[in-house]
Amino acid sequence: MADTKREIERKYEGPPAGGDAPLPDLTDVPGVSGVIDKGVAELDATYYDTADQRLATASLTLRRRTGGDDAGWHLKLPVSEGVRDEIRAPLSDTVPEDLTALVRSRIREAELVPVVRLLSARDIRHLVDASGTLLAEVSVDRVRAERLSGGAGSAEWTEIEVELADDGDPAFLDKVEKKLRKAGIKRSASASKLAKALDDTAPRKQEKLEKAEKSGKAGKPGKAGKAGTTGKVADVSKATTKAAKPEPPDSTPRTAGDHILTYARAQRDAIVELDPAVRRDVPDSVHRMRVATRRLRSTFRSYGKILDRTVTDPIGVELKWLAAELGVDRDQEVLTEHLTTALDDLPSDLVTGPVQARLSTWSGARRSGSRQHLIAVLDGKRYLDLLTTLDTLVAGPPLREAASKKPEKVIAKAVRKDFEKVADLVGEALELPSGSERDLAMHDARKKAKRTRYAAEAATPALGDPAADLVKSMKSLQTLLGDHQDSVMVRGALRELATEAHEAGENAFTYGVLYGRAEQRAAAVEAELPGEWEAIEDKGAV
């Protein structure tokens, strides 16, 4: 069974391989009362990836490691700079299925193979406070990398790692870094050992090293970064940084197509990146992934003058299917939250019968098996085919003639068209009397407001403040209409609960009280809508 550990660490350049450990006296770091030598651990790690290194490209690492106090399988998922979630599983001969599932959105049907082996001698020190509590672990790692696929190169280097103790204050790492920097130690140019190993053992780099050795240029004094040289740590850092950070190409969006594709790619990336979080049941991950699918589908529909809808409409159908599958759990969760909150707000003398127990039973029965179903969806061929289709689309987008034009005209026109549709739907809803027809009309207006909001989000980098203002207006309208739709859904659930309670011989009085309150909330929204819409209309679209 896999477990998770939040890892917060920083990596620093060590001296050339074979040099002395460069650590200064860390007892001078504020808050540190002692530095405990924990000895040297011999670590043997084999890293797995696809043949085309899909995990490494996404800054994910998967390894099988022996030695140390955490032997086993480790999958590291990036959270932010210097922060990763490490998912652990027991040692086994093959990659654990739990970990394979967590990288499924990256690897699809590709095979995971050994790509690099790292042998590390880890010299470990614990930084502790006056009470002996661990603040951070500092290690000096002497590493040998051996390429296992895609080449046969090897490399050696030394690096320093500072890992924050569990539940520690990240600000403590700044204090340690200040001390290291004073000693001339700089941050590593590589994000991880694997990234450095892949770079240093790449066939092209190995060929250059071999040519340098044959010409007699390798290992000369002053050439930092080679084993056995006497170059300074600062020189190593500068040389590595220069090689690792080439000037990026200009990717600034210029045309209407550039802007819309940038937004579409961001939503595709969000779907792929959120997949492991959804599988791990991370709070709000299902909702965020569902929003990304809706944003992408809305983009295809709003910007049909830019992206050919004969290509994107079938993809939109699949995105709608995925959003519905993601919503099975989410919609029930939200509905249960509304009902629970409404019940908690009732005075106790208005609660008759086992209302809370019935609500819990009703909610549990509706959610039973839904999570297992969702995981099956994420492992299924239809979902994986959709991800591949999205990759293909953003790599070779079906651009129409208008995509090459300036965004100020093409994108603004699309947003205005969506806004006009919202205006028509709100107007229709306001003309209807209260009842089921108005409920449906307001729901349709809400969905169109959401689509217009997403269209304005995509337009904001190109159109600036007018589009950003429209995003705010549509979000406000969407929230108001969403409150009304929540009331409609709550009333439907209360009718169902009241029927079940009556058939079980229970008092249904409380459900009637809750129904009346939900009806009052809907009436309040309907009364507020004309003024809200008038203010939005006065501002207009972009």
Coordinates of C-alpha atoms in Angstrom, one line a residue:
M1 CA 0.0 0.0 0.0
A2 CA 1.5 3.4 -1.1
D3 CA 1.8 6.2 1.4
T4 CA 2.6 9.9 0.8
K5 CA 5.3 12.2 2.2
R6 CA 5.6 15.9 1.5
E7 CA 9.2 16.6 0.6
I8 CA 10.6 20.2 0.9
E9 CA 14.3 20.4 -0.1
R10 CA 17.0 22.3 -1.9
K11 CA 19.9 21.1 -3.8
Y12 CA 23.3 22.7 -4.2
E13 CA 26.4 22.2 -6.3
G14 CA 29.1 20.2 -4.6
P15 CA 32.8 20.3 -5.5
P16 CA 34.1 18.2 -8.5
A17 CA 33.9 14.5 -7.9
G18 CA 36.7 13.4 -5.6
G19 CA 36.9 16.8 -3.8
D20 CA 36.5 17.5 -0.2
A21 CA 33.0 17.9 1.4
P22 CA 32.4 21.7 1.3
L23 CA 30.0 22.1 4.2
P24 CA 30.7 25.0 6.6
D25 CA 30.0 24.9 10.3
L26 CA 26.2 24.7 10.4
T27 CA 26.0 25.2 14.1
D28 CA 26.1 29.0 13.3
V29 CA 22.7 28.7 11.6
P30 CA 20.1 30.5 13.7
G31 CA 18.0 28.0 15.6
V32 CA 20.5 25.2 15.3
S33 CA 22.0 23.9 18.6
G34 CA 23.7 20.8 17.3
V35 CA 24.8 19.0 14.1
I36 CA 24.6 15.2 14.5
D37 CA 26.7 13.0 12.2
K38 CA 24.5 10.1 11.1
G39 CA 27.2 8.3 9.1
V40 CA 27.3 7.3 5.4
A41 CA 24.4 5.5 3.7
E42 CA 25.1 3.5 0.5
L43 CA 22.1 4.0 -1.8
D44 CA 21.4 2.1 -5.0
A45 CA 18.5 3.6 -7.1
T46 CA 17.2 2.5 -10.5
Y47 CA 15.0 5.1 -12.2
Y48 CA 12.2 4.1 -14.6
D49 CA 10.6 6.0 -17.4
T50 CA 9.3 5.5 -20.9
A51 CA 11.8 5.2 -23.8
D52 CA 11.0 8.8 -24.8
Q53 CA 11.3 10.0 -21.2
R54 CA 7.8 11.3 -20.7
L55 CA 8.1 11.3 -16.9
A56 CA 11.4 13.3 -16.9
T57 CA 9.9 15.8 -19.3
A58 CA 7.1 16.4 -16.8
S59 CA 9.6 16.6 -13.9
L60 CA 8.3 13.3 -12.4
T61 CA 10.6 10.7 -11.0
L62 CA 10.0 7.0 -10.4
R63 CA 12.6 4.9 -8.8
R64 CA 13.3 1.6 -7.0
R65 CA 15.9 2.2 -4.2
T66 CA 17.7 0.0 -1.7
G67 CA 19.8 1.2 1.2
G68 CA 19.1 3.9 3.7
D69 CA 16.0 3.9 6.0
D70 CA 13.4 4.3 3.2
A71 CA 14.1 1.4 0.8
G72 CA 11.3 0.8 -1.7
W73 CA 9.6 2.4 -4.7
H74 CA 9.3 6.2 -4.7
L75 CA 7.3 8.3 -7.1
K76 CA 7.9 12.1 -6.8
L77 CA 5.2 14.5 -8.1
P78 CA 6.1 18.2 -8.3
V79 CA 4.0 20.6 -6.2
S80 CA 6.0 23.8 -6.5
E81 CA 9.7 24.8 -6.7
G82 CA 11.6 22.7 -4.2
V83 CA 8.4 20.9 -3.0
R84 CA 7.3 17.4 -4.1
D85 CA 5.0 14.8 -2.9
E86 CA 6.8 11.5 -2.6
I87 CA 4.5 8.4 -2.9
R88 CA 6.1 5.3 -1.4
A89 CA 5.5 1.7 -2.0
P90 CA 7.2 -1.5 -0.6
L91 CA 10.1 -3.1 -2.5
S92 CA 9.1 -5.5 -5.3
D93 CA 10.6 -6.8 -8.5
T94 CA 8.2 -4.9 -10.8
V95 CA 6.7 -1.4 -10.7
P96 CA 3.8 -1.4 -8.3
E97 CA 0.4 -1.0 -10.0
D98 CA -0.6 1.8 -7.6
L99 CA 2.3 3.9 -8.8
T100 CA 1.9 3.0 -12.5
A101 CA -1.7 4.2 -12.2
L102 CA -0.5 7.6 -10.9
V103 CA 1.6 8.2 -14.0
R104 CA -1.0 6.8 -16.5
S105 CA -2.0 10.2 -17.9
R106 CA 1.7 10.7 -18.8
I107 CA 2.7 7.3 -20.1
R108 CA -0.6 6.1 -21.5
E109 CA 0.1 2.6 -22.9
A110 CA 3.9 3.0 -23.0
E111 CA 6.1 0.6 -21.1
L112 CA 8.1 1.7 -18.1
V113 CA 11.8 0.7 -18.4
P114 CA 15.0 1.2 -16.4
V115 CA 16.7 4.4 -17.8
V116 CA 19.4 5.3 -15.2
R117 CA 21.0 3.7 -12.2
L118 CA 22.4 6.0 -9.5
L119 CA 24.9 4.8 -6.9
S120 CA 25.2 7.3 -4.0
A121 CA 27.4 7.5 -0.9
R122 CA 25.3 9.8 1.3
D123 CA 27.1 11.5 4.2
I124 CA 24.2 12.5 6.5
R125 CA 24.0 15.2 9.2
H126 CA 21.0 16.2 11.3
L127 CA 20.4 19.8 12.3
V128 CA 18.6 19.9 15.7
D129 CA 17.4 22.6 18.0
A130 CA 18.0 22.9 21.8
S131 CA 15.4 20.2 22.6
G132 CA 16.9 17.7 20.1
T133 CA 14.1 18.1 17.6
L134 CA 15.1 17.6 14.0
L135 CA 15.1 20.8 11.9
A136 CA 16.6 19.5 8.7
E137 CA 18.7 16.8 7.2
V138 CA 21.8 17.9 5.3
S139 CA 23.6 15.4 3.1
V140 CA 26.6 15.4 0.9
D141 CA 26.0 12.9 -1.9
R142 CA 28.8 11.5 -4.0
V143 CA 27.0 10.1 -7.0
R144 CA 27.8 7.8 -9.9
A145 CA 25.3 7.6 -12.7
E146 CA 25.1 4.8 -15.3
R147 CA 22.9 5.1 -18.4
L148 CA 20.7 2.0 -18.8
S149 CA 18.7 2.8 -22.0
G150 CA 19.1 5.4 -24.8
G151 CA 22.9 5.2 -24.4
A152 CA 25.7 3.8 -22.3
G153 CA 27.3 6.8 -20.7
S154 CA 28.3 7.4 -17.1
A155 CA 29.0 10.4 -14.9
E156 CA 30.1 11.3 -11.4
W157 CA 29.5 14.4 -9.3
T158 CA 28.9 15.6 -5.8
E159 CA 25.9 17.5 -4.6
I160 CA 24.5 18.8 -1.3
E161 CA 20.8 18.3 -0.2
V162 CA 19.0 20.1 2.6
E163 CA 15.7 18.5 3.4
L164 CA 13.3 20.2 5.8
A165 CA 12.0 18.0 8.7
D166 CA 8.4 17.0 8.6
D167 CA 6.1 19.9 9.5
G168 CA 9.1 22.3 9.6
D169 CA 9.0 25.9 8.8
P170 CA 10.2 26.5 5.1
A171 CA 11.8 29.7 6.3
F172 CA 14.4 27.7 8.1
L173 CA 15.8 26.6 4.7
D174 CA 16.5 30.3 3.9
K175 CA 18.7 30.5 7.0
V176 CA 20.7 27.4 6.0
E177 CA 21.0 28.7 2.5
K178 CA 22.4 32.0 3.7
K179 CA 25.1 30.1 5.5
L180 CA 25.9 28.0 2.5
R181 CA 26.0 31.0 0.1
K182 CA 28.5 32.7 2.4
A183 CA 30.7 29.6 2.0
G184 CA 30.5 30.0 -1.8
I185 CA 28.0 27.2 -2.3
K186 CA 25.3 27.8 -4.9
R187 CA 22.0 26.2 -5.9
S188 CA 22.2 23.3 -8.3
A189 CA 21.3 24.0 -11.9
S190 CA 19.6 20.7 -12.2
A191 CA 16.1 20.1 -10.7
S192 CA 17.0 16.6 -9.6
K193 CA 19.7 13.9 -9.7
L194 CA 17.8 12.2 -12.5
A195 CA 17.7 15.4 -14.6
K196 CA 21.5 15.8 -14.2
A197 CA 22.1 12.1 -14.8
L198 CA 20.1 12.1 -18.0
D199 CA 21.8 15.3 -19.2
D200 CA 25.4 14.2 -18.3
T201 CA 25.0 10.7 -19.8
A202 CA 23.2 11.8 -23.0
P203 CA 24.9 10.3 -26.0
R204 CA 25.7 13.7 -27.5
K205 CA 27.3 14.9 -24.4
Q206 CA 29.3 11.7 -24.0
E207 CA 30.6 12.0 -27.6
K208 CA 31.8 15.5 -26.8
L209 CA 33.6 14.3 -23.7
E210 CA 35.3 11.5 -25.6
K211 CA 36.4 13.8 -28.4
A212 CA 37.8 16.2 -25.8
E213 CA 39.7 13.4 -24.1
K214 CA 41.2 12.2 -27.4
S215 CA 42.3 15.8 -28.3
G216 CA 43.9 16.1 -24.9
K217 CA 41.7 19.0 -23.8
A218 CA 39.8 17.2 -21.1
G219 CA 40.9 17.6 -17.5
K220 CA 43.1 20.7 -18.0
P221 CA 43.5 23.0 -15.0
G222 CA 40.7 25.6 -14.8
K223 CA 38.1 23.4 -16.6
A224 CA 35.6 23.1 -13.8
G225 CA 33.2 20.2 -13.5
K226 CA 35.6 17.3 -14.5
A227 CA 36.6 14.6 -12.1
G228 CA 40.0 15.3 -10.5
T229 CA 40.2 19.0 -11.4
T230 CA 40.8 21.8 -9.0
G231 CA 38.2 24.2 -10.3
K232 CA 36.3 26.2 -7.7
V233 CA 32.7 25.4 -6.7
A234 CA 31.6 28.8 -8.0
D235 CA 33.1 28.0 -11.4
V236 CA 31.3 24.7 -11.6
S237 CA 28.0 26.4 -10.8
K238 CA 28.5 29.0 -13.5
A239 CA 29.6 26.5 -16.1
T240 CA 26.7 24.2 -15.4
T241 CA 24.1 27.0 -15.3
K242 CA 25.3 28.3 -18.6
A243 CA 25.0 24.9 -20.3
A244 CA 21.6 24.1 -18.7
K245 CA 19.8 27.3 -19.5
P246 CA 19.8 28.1 -23.2
E247 CA 17.9 31.2 -24.4
P248 CA 14.3 30.1 -24.9
P249 CA 12.6 30.9 -28.2
D250 CA 10.1 33.8 -28.3
S251 CA 6.7 32.2 -27.6
T252 CA 4.8 35.4 -26.9
P253 CA 1.2 35.0 -28.4
R254 CA 0.7 37.4 -31.3
T255 CA -2.2 36.2 -33.4
A256 CA -5.7 35.3 -32.4
G257 CA -4.8 31.6 -32.9
D258 CA -1.7 32.0 -30.6
H259 CA -3.8 33.3 -27.8
I260 CA -6.6 30.7 -28.0
L261 CA -4.1 27.8 -28.4
T262 CA -2.2 29.1 -25.3
Y263 CA -5.4 28.9 -23.3
A264 CA -6.3 25.5 -24.8
R265 CA -2.9 24.0 -24.0
A266 CA -3.2 25.2 -20.4
Q267 CA -6.5 23.3 -20.0
R268 CA -5.0 20.2 -21.6
D269 CA -2.1 20.4 -19.2
A270 CA -4.4 20.9 -16.2
I271 CA -6.4 17.7 -17.1
V272 CA -3.2 15.6 -17.4
E273 CA -1.5 17.1 -14.3
L274 CA -4.6 16.7 -12.1
D275 CA -5.1 13.0 -13.0
P276 CA -2.8 11.7 -10.1
A277 CA -4.5 14.1 -7.6
V278 CA -7.9 12.8 -8.6
R279 CA -6.7 9.2 -8.2
R280 CA -5.3 10.1 -4.8
D281 CA -8.6 11.8 -3.8
V282 CA -6.9 15.1 -3.1
P283 CA -9.5 17.7 -2.0
D284 CA -11.0 19.8 -4.8
S285 CA -9.0 17.9 -7.5
V286 CA -12.1 16.4 -9.1
H287 CA -13.7 19.8 -9.3
R288 CA -10.6 21.4 -10.8
M289 CA -10.2 18.7 -13.4
R290 CA -13.9 19.0 -14.3
V291 CA -13.5 22.8 -14.7
A292 CA -10.6 22.3 -17.1
T293 CA -12.6 20.0 -19.3
R294 CA -15.4 22.6 -19.4
R295 CA -13.1 25.4 -20.2
L296 CA -11.6 23.5 -23.0
R297 CA -14.9 22.5 -24.5
S298 CA -16.2 26.1 -24.1
T299 CA -13.1 27.3 -25.9
F300 CA -13.8 25.0 -28.9
R301 CA -17.4 26.3 -29.1
S302 CA -16.7 30.0 -28.6
Y303 CA -13.8 30.2 -31.0
G304 CA -15.1 28.3 -33.9
K305 CA -13.8 31.0 -36.2
I306 CA -10.3 30.1 -35.0
L307 CA -10.4 26.4 -34.5
D308 CA -12.3 24.2 -37.0
R309 CA -15.4 22.9 -35.3
T310 CA -15.6 19.9 -37.7
V311 CA -12.5 18.7 -35.8
T312 CA -13.2 20.1 -32.3
D313 CA -16.9 19.2 -32.0
P314 CA -16.2 15.4 -31.7
I315 CA -13.6 16.1 -29.1
G316 CA -16.1 18.4 -27.3
V317 CA -18.4 15.4 -27.1
E318 CA -15.7 13.4 -25.3
L319 CA -14.9 16.3 -23.0
K320 CA -18.6 16.5 -22.1
W321 CA -18.6 12.8 -21.3
L322 CA -15.5 13.2 -19.1
A323 CA -17.0 16.1 -17.2
A324 CA -20.2 14.1 -16.6
E325 CA -18.1 11.2 -15.2
L326 CA -16.2 13.6 -12.9
G327 CA -19.5 15.1 -11.8
V328 CA -21.0 11.9 -10.5
D329 CA -19.2 12.3 -7.2
R330 CA -18.9 16.1 -7.2
D331 CA -22.6 16.9 -7.8
Q332 CA -23.7 14.5 -5.0
E333 CA -21.1 15.9 -2.7
V334 CA -22.2 19.5 -3.3
L335 CA -25.9 18.6 -2.9
T336 CA -25.2 16.8 0.4
E337 CA -23.3 19.8 1.7
H338 CA -26.2 22.1 0.9
L339 CA -28.7 19.8 2.6
T340 CA -26.5 19.4 5.7
T341 CA -25.9 23.1 6.0
A342 CA -29.6 23.8 5.7
L343 CA -30.4 21.2 8.4
D344 CA -27.7 22.6 10.7
D345 CA -29.2 26.1 10.4
L346 CA -32.7 24.9 11.6
P347 CA -33.7 25.5 15.2
S348 CA -33.8 22.2 17.0
D349 CA -37.5 22.4 17.7
L350 CA -38.1 22.3 13.9
V351 CA -36.2 19.0 13.5
T352 CA -38.5 16.0 13.9
G353 CA -37.5 12.4 13.3
P354 CA -34.2 10.9 12.3
V355 CA -33.5 13.5 9.6
Q356 CA -29.7 13.5 9.8
A357 CA -29.5 9.7 9.8
R358 CA -31.7 9.5 6.7
L359 CA -29.7 12.2 4.9
S360 CA -26.5 10.3 5.6
T361 CA -28.0 7.0 4.4
W362 CA -29.4 8.6 1.3
S363 CA -26.1 10.3 0.4
G364 CA -24.0 7.2 1.1
A365 CA -26.3 5.1 -1.1
R366 CA -26.0 7.6 -4.0
R367 CA -22.2 7.8 -3.8
S368 CA -21.7 4.0 -3.3
G369 CA -19.2 2.8 -5.9
S370 CA -18.9 6.1 -7.6
R371 CA -15.2 6.5 -6.7
Q372 CA -14.4 3.0 -8.0
H373 CA -16.2 3.9 -11.2
L374 CA -14.2 7.1 -11.6
I375 CA -10.9 5.3 -11.3
A376 CA -12.1 2.8 -13.8
V377 CA -12.9 5.6 -16.2
L378 CA -9.4 7.1 -15.8
D379 CA -7.9 3.7 -16.5
G380 CA -10.2 3.1 -19.5
K381 CA -9.3 3.3 -23.2
R382 CA -11.8 6.1 -23.9
Y383 CA -10.2 8.5 -21.5
L384 CA -6.7 7.7 -22.6
D385 CA -7.6 8.0 -26.2
L386 CA -9.1 11.5 -25.4
L387 CA -5.8 12.6 -23.8
T388 CA -3.9 11.4 -26.9
T389 CA -6.4 13.2 -29.2
L390 CA -5.8 16.4 -27.2
D391 CA -2.1 16.0 -27.5
T392 CA -2.5 15.7 -31.3
L393 CA -4.8 18.7 -31.5
V394 CA -2.5 21.1 -29.7
A395 CA 0.5 19.8 -31.6
G396 CA -1.2 20.3 -34.9
P397 CA -4.2 22.6 -34.3
P398 CA -6.9 22.8 -37.0
L399 CA -6.6 26.5 -37.5
R400 CA -8.9 28.5 -39.7
E401 CA -8.1 31.6 -41.7
A402 CA -9.1 34.0 -38.9
A403 CA -6.5 32.4 -36.6
S404 CA -3.7 34.4 -38.3
K405 CA -5.4 37.7 -37.8
K406 CA -4.9 40.2 -34.9
P407 CA -6.7 39.1 -31.7
E408 CA -8.3 42.5 -31.0
K409 CA -10.9 42.0 -33.7
V410 CA -11.4 38.2 -33.9
I411 CA -11.4 37.3 -30.2
A412 CA -13.4 40.4 -29.2
K413 CA -16.1 39.5 -31.8
A414 CA -16.4 36.0 -30.4
V415 CA -16.7 37.2 -26.8
R416 CA -19.4 39.7 -27.8
K417 CA -21.3 37.0 -29.6
D418 CA -21.4 34.9 -26.4
F419 CA -22.4 37.9 -24.3
E420 CA -25.3 38.6 -26.7
K421 CA -26.5 35.0 -26.2
V422 CA -26.4 35.4 -22.4
A423 CA -28.5 38.6 -22.8
D424 CA -31.1 36.8 -24.8
L425 CA -31.4 34.0 -22.3
V426 CA -31.6 36.2 -19.3
G427 CA -34.2 38.3 -21.0
E428 CA -36.3 35.2 -21.7
A429 CA -36.0 34.1 -18.1
L430 CA -37.1 37.4 -16.8
E431 CA -40.2 37.4 -19.0
L432 CA -41.4 34.0 -17.6
P433 CA -43.5 33.6 -14.4
S434 CA -41.9 31.7 -11.5
G435 CA -42.1 28.0 -12.0
S436 CA -40.4 25.1 -13.8
E437 CA -40.1 26.9 -17.1
R438 CA -38.3 29.9 -15.5
D439 CA -36.1 27.5 -13.6
L440 CA -35.0 25.9 -16.8
A441 CA -34.4 29.2 -18.5
M442 CA -32.3 30.5 -15.6
H443 CA -30.3 27.3 -15.7
D444 CA -29.6 27.8 -19.5
A445 CA -28.6 31.4 -18.8
R446 CA -26.2 30.1 -16.1
K447 CA -24.5 27.7 -18.5
K448 CA -24.1 30.4 -21.1
A449 CA -22.7 32.8 -18.6
K450 CA -20.1 30.2 -17.6
R451 CA -19.1 29.7 -21.3
T452 CA -18.9 33.5 -21.8
R453 CA -16.7 33.7 -18.6
Y454 CA -14.3 31.1 -20.0
A455 CA -14.2 32.9 -23.4
A456 CA -13.4 36.1 -21.6
E457 CA -10.7 34.3 -19.6
A458 CA -9.0 33.2 -22.8
A459 CA -9.3 36.7 -24.2
T460 CA -7.9 38.6 -21.2
P461 CA -4.2 38.3 -22.3
A462 CA -5.1 39.8 -25.6
L463 CA -7.8 42.3 -24.7
G464 CA -6.7 43.3 -21.1
D465 CA -9.0 45.0 -18.6
P466 CA -12.3 44.9 -20.6
A467 CA -12.1 41.1 -20.9
A468 CA -11.0 40.8 -17.2
D469 CA -14.0 43.0 -16.2
L470 CA -16.3 40.7 -18.2
V471 CA -14.9 37.7 -16.4
K472 CA -15.9 39.3 -13.1
S473 CA -19.4 40.2 -14.3
M474 CA -20.0 36.7 -15.7
K475 CA -18.7 35.1 -12.5
S476 CA -21.1 37.3 -10.4
L477 CA -24.0 36.3 -12.7
Q478 CA -23.0 32.7 -12.7
T479 CA -22.9 32.7 -8.9
L480 CA -26.3 34.2 -8.6
L481 CA -27.9 31.9 -11.1
G482 CA -26.0 29.0 -9.5
D483 CA -27.7 29.8 -6.1
H484 CA -31.0 29.5 -7.9
Q485 CA -30.1 26.2 -9.5
D486 CA -28.9 24.8 -6.2
S487 CA -32.3 25.6 -4.7
V488 CA -33.9 23.7 -7.6
M489 CA -31.7 20.7 -6.9
V490 CA -32.2 20.9 -3.2
R491 CA -36.0 21.0 -3.5
G492 CA -35.9 17.9 -5.8
A493 CA -33.8 16.0 -3.2
L494 CA -36.1 17.1 -0.4
R495 CA -39.1 15.7 -2.2
E496 CA -37.3 12.4 -2.6
L497 CA -36.2 12.3 1.1
A498 CA -39.7 13.3 2.3
T499 CA -41.2 10.4 0.3
E500 CA -38.8 7.9 1.7
A501 CA -39.4 9.2 5.2
H502 CA -43.2 9.0 4.8
E503 CA -43.0 5.4 3.4
A504 CA -40.9 4.5 6.4
G505 CA -43.4 5.9 8.8
E506 CA -41.3 8.9 9.8
N507 CA -42.5 12.4 10.3
A508 CA -41.8 14.4 7.1
F509 CA -42.4 17.8 8.7
T510 CA -38.7 18.9 8.7
Y511 CA -38.3 18.2 4.9
G512 CA -41.3 20.5 4.3
V513 CA -39.7 23.3 6.4
L514 CA -36.4 22.9 4.5
Y515 CA -38.3 22.9 1.2
G516 CA -40.0 26.2 2.1
R517 CA -36.7 27.8 2.9
A518 CA -35.1 26.7 -0.3
E519 CA -38.1 28.1 -2.2
Q520 CA -37.6 31.4 -0.4
R521 CA -33.9 31.5 -1.5
A522 CA -35.0 30.9 -5.1
A523 CA -37.5 33.8 -4.9
A524 CA -34.9 36.1 -3.5
V525 CA -32.5 35.3 -6.4
E526 CA -35.3 35.9 -8.9
A527 CA -36.0 39.3 -7.2
E528 CA -32.3 40.2 -7.3
L529 CA -31.7 39.2 -10.9
P530 CA -33.2 42.2 -12.8
G531 CA -31.0 44.7 -10.9
E532 CA -27.9 42.5 -11.2
W533 CA -28.4 42.1 -15.0
E534 CA -29.1 45.8 -15.5
A535 CA -25.7 46.6 -13.9
I536 CA -24.0 44.0 -16.1
E537 CA -25.7 45.3 -19.3
D538 CA -24.6 48.9 -18.5
K539 CA -21.0 47.7 -18.5
G540 CA -21.4 45.8 -21.7
A541 CA -19.0 43.3 -23.3
V542 CA -15.5 43.9 -24.5

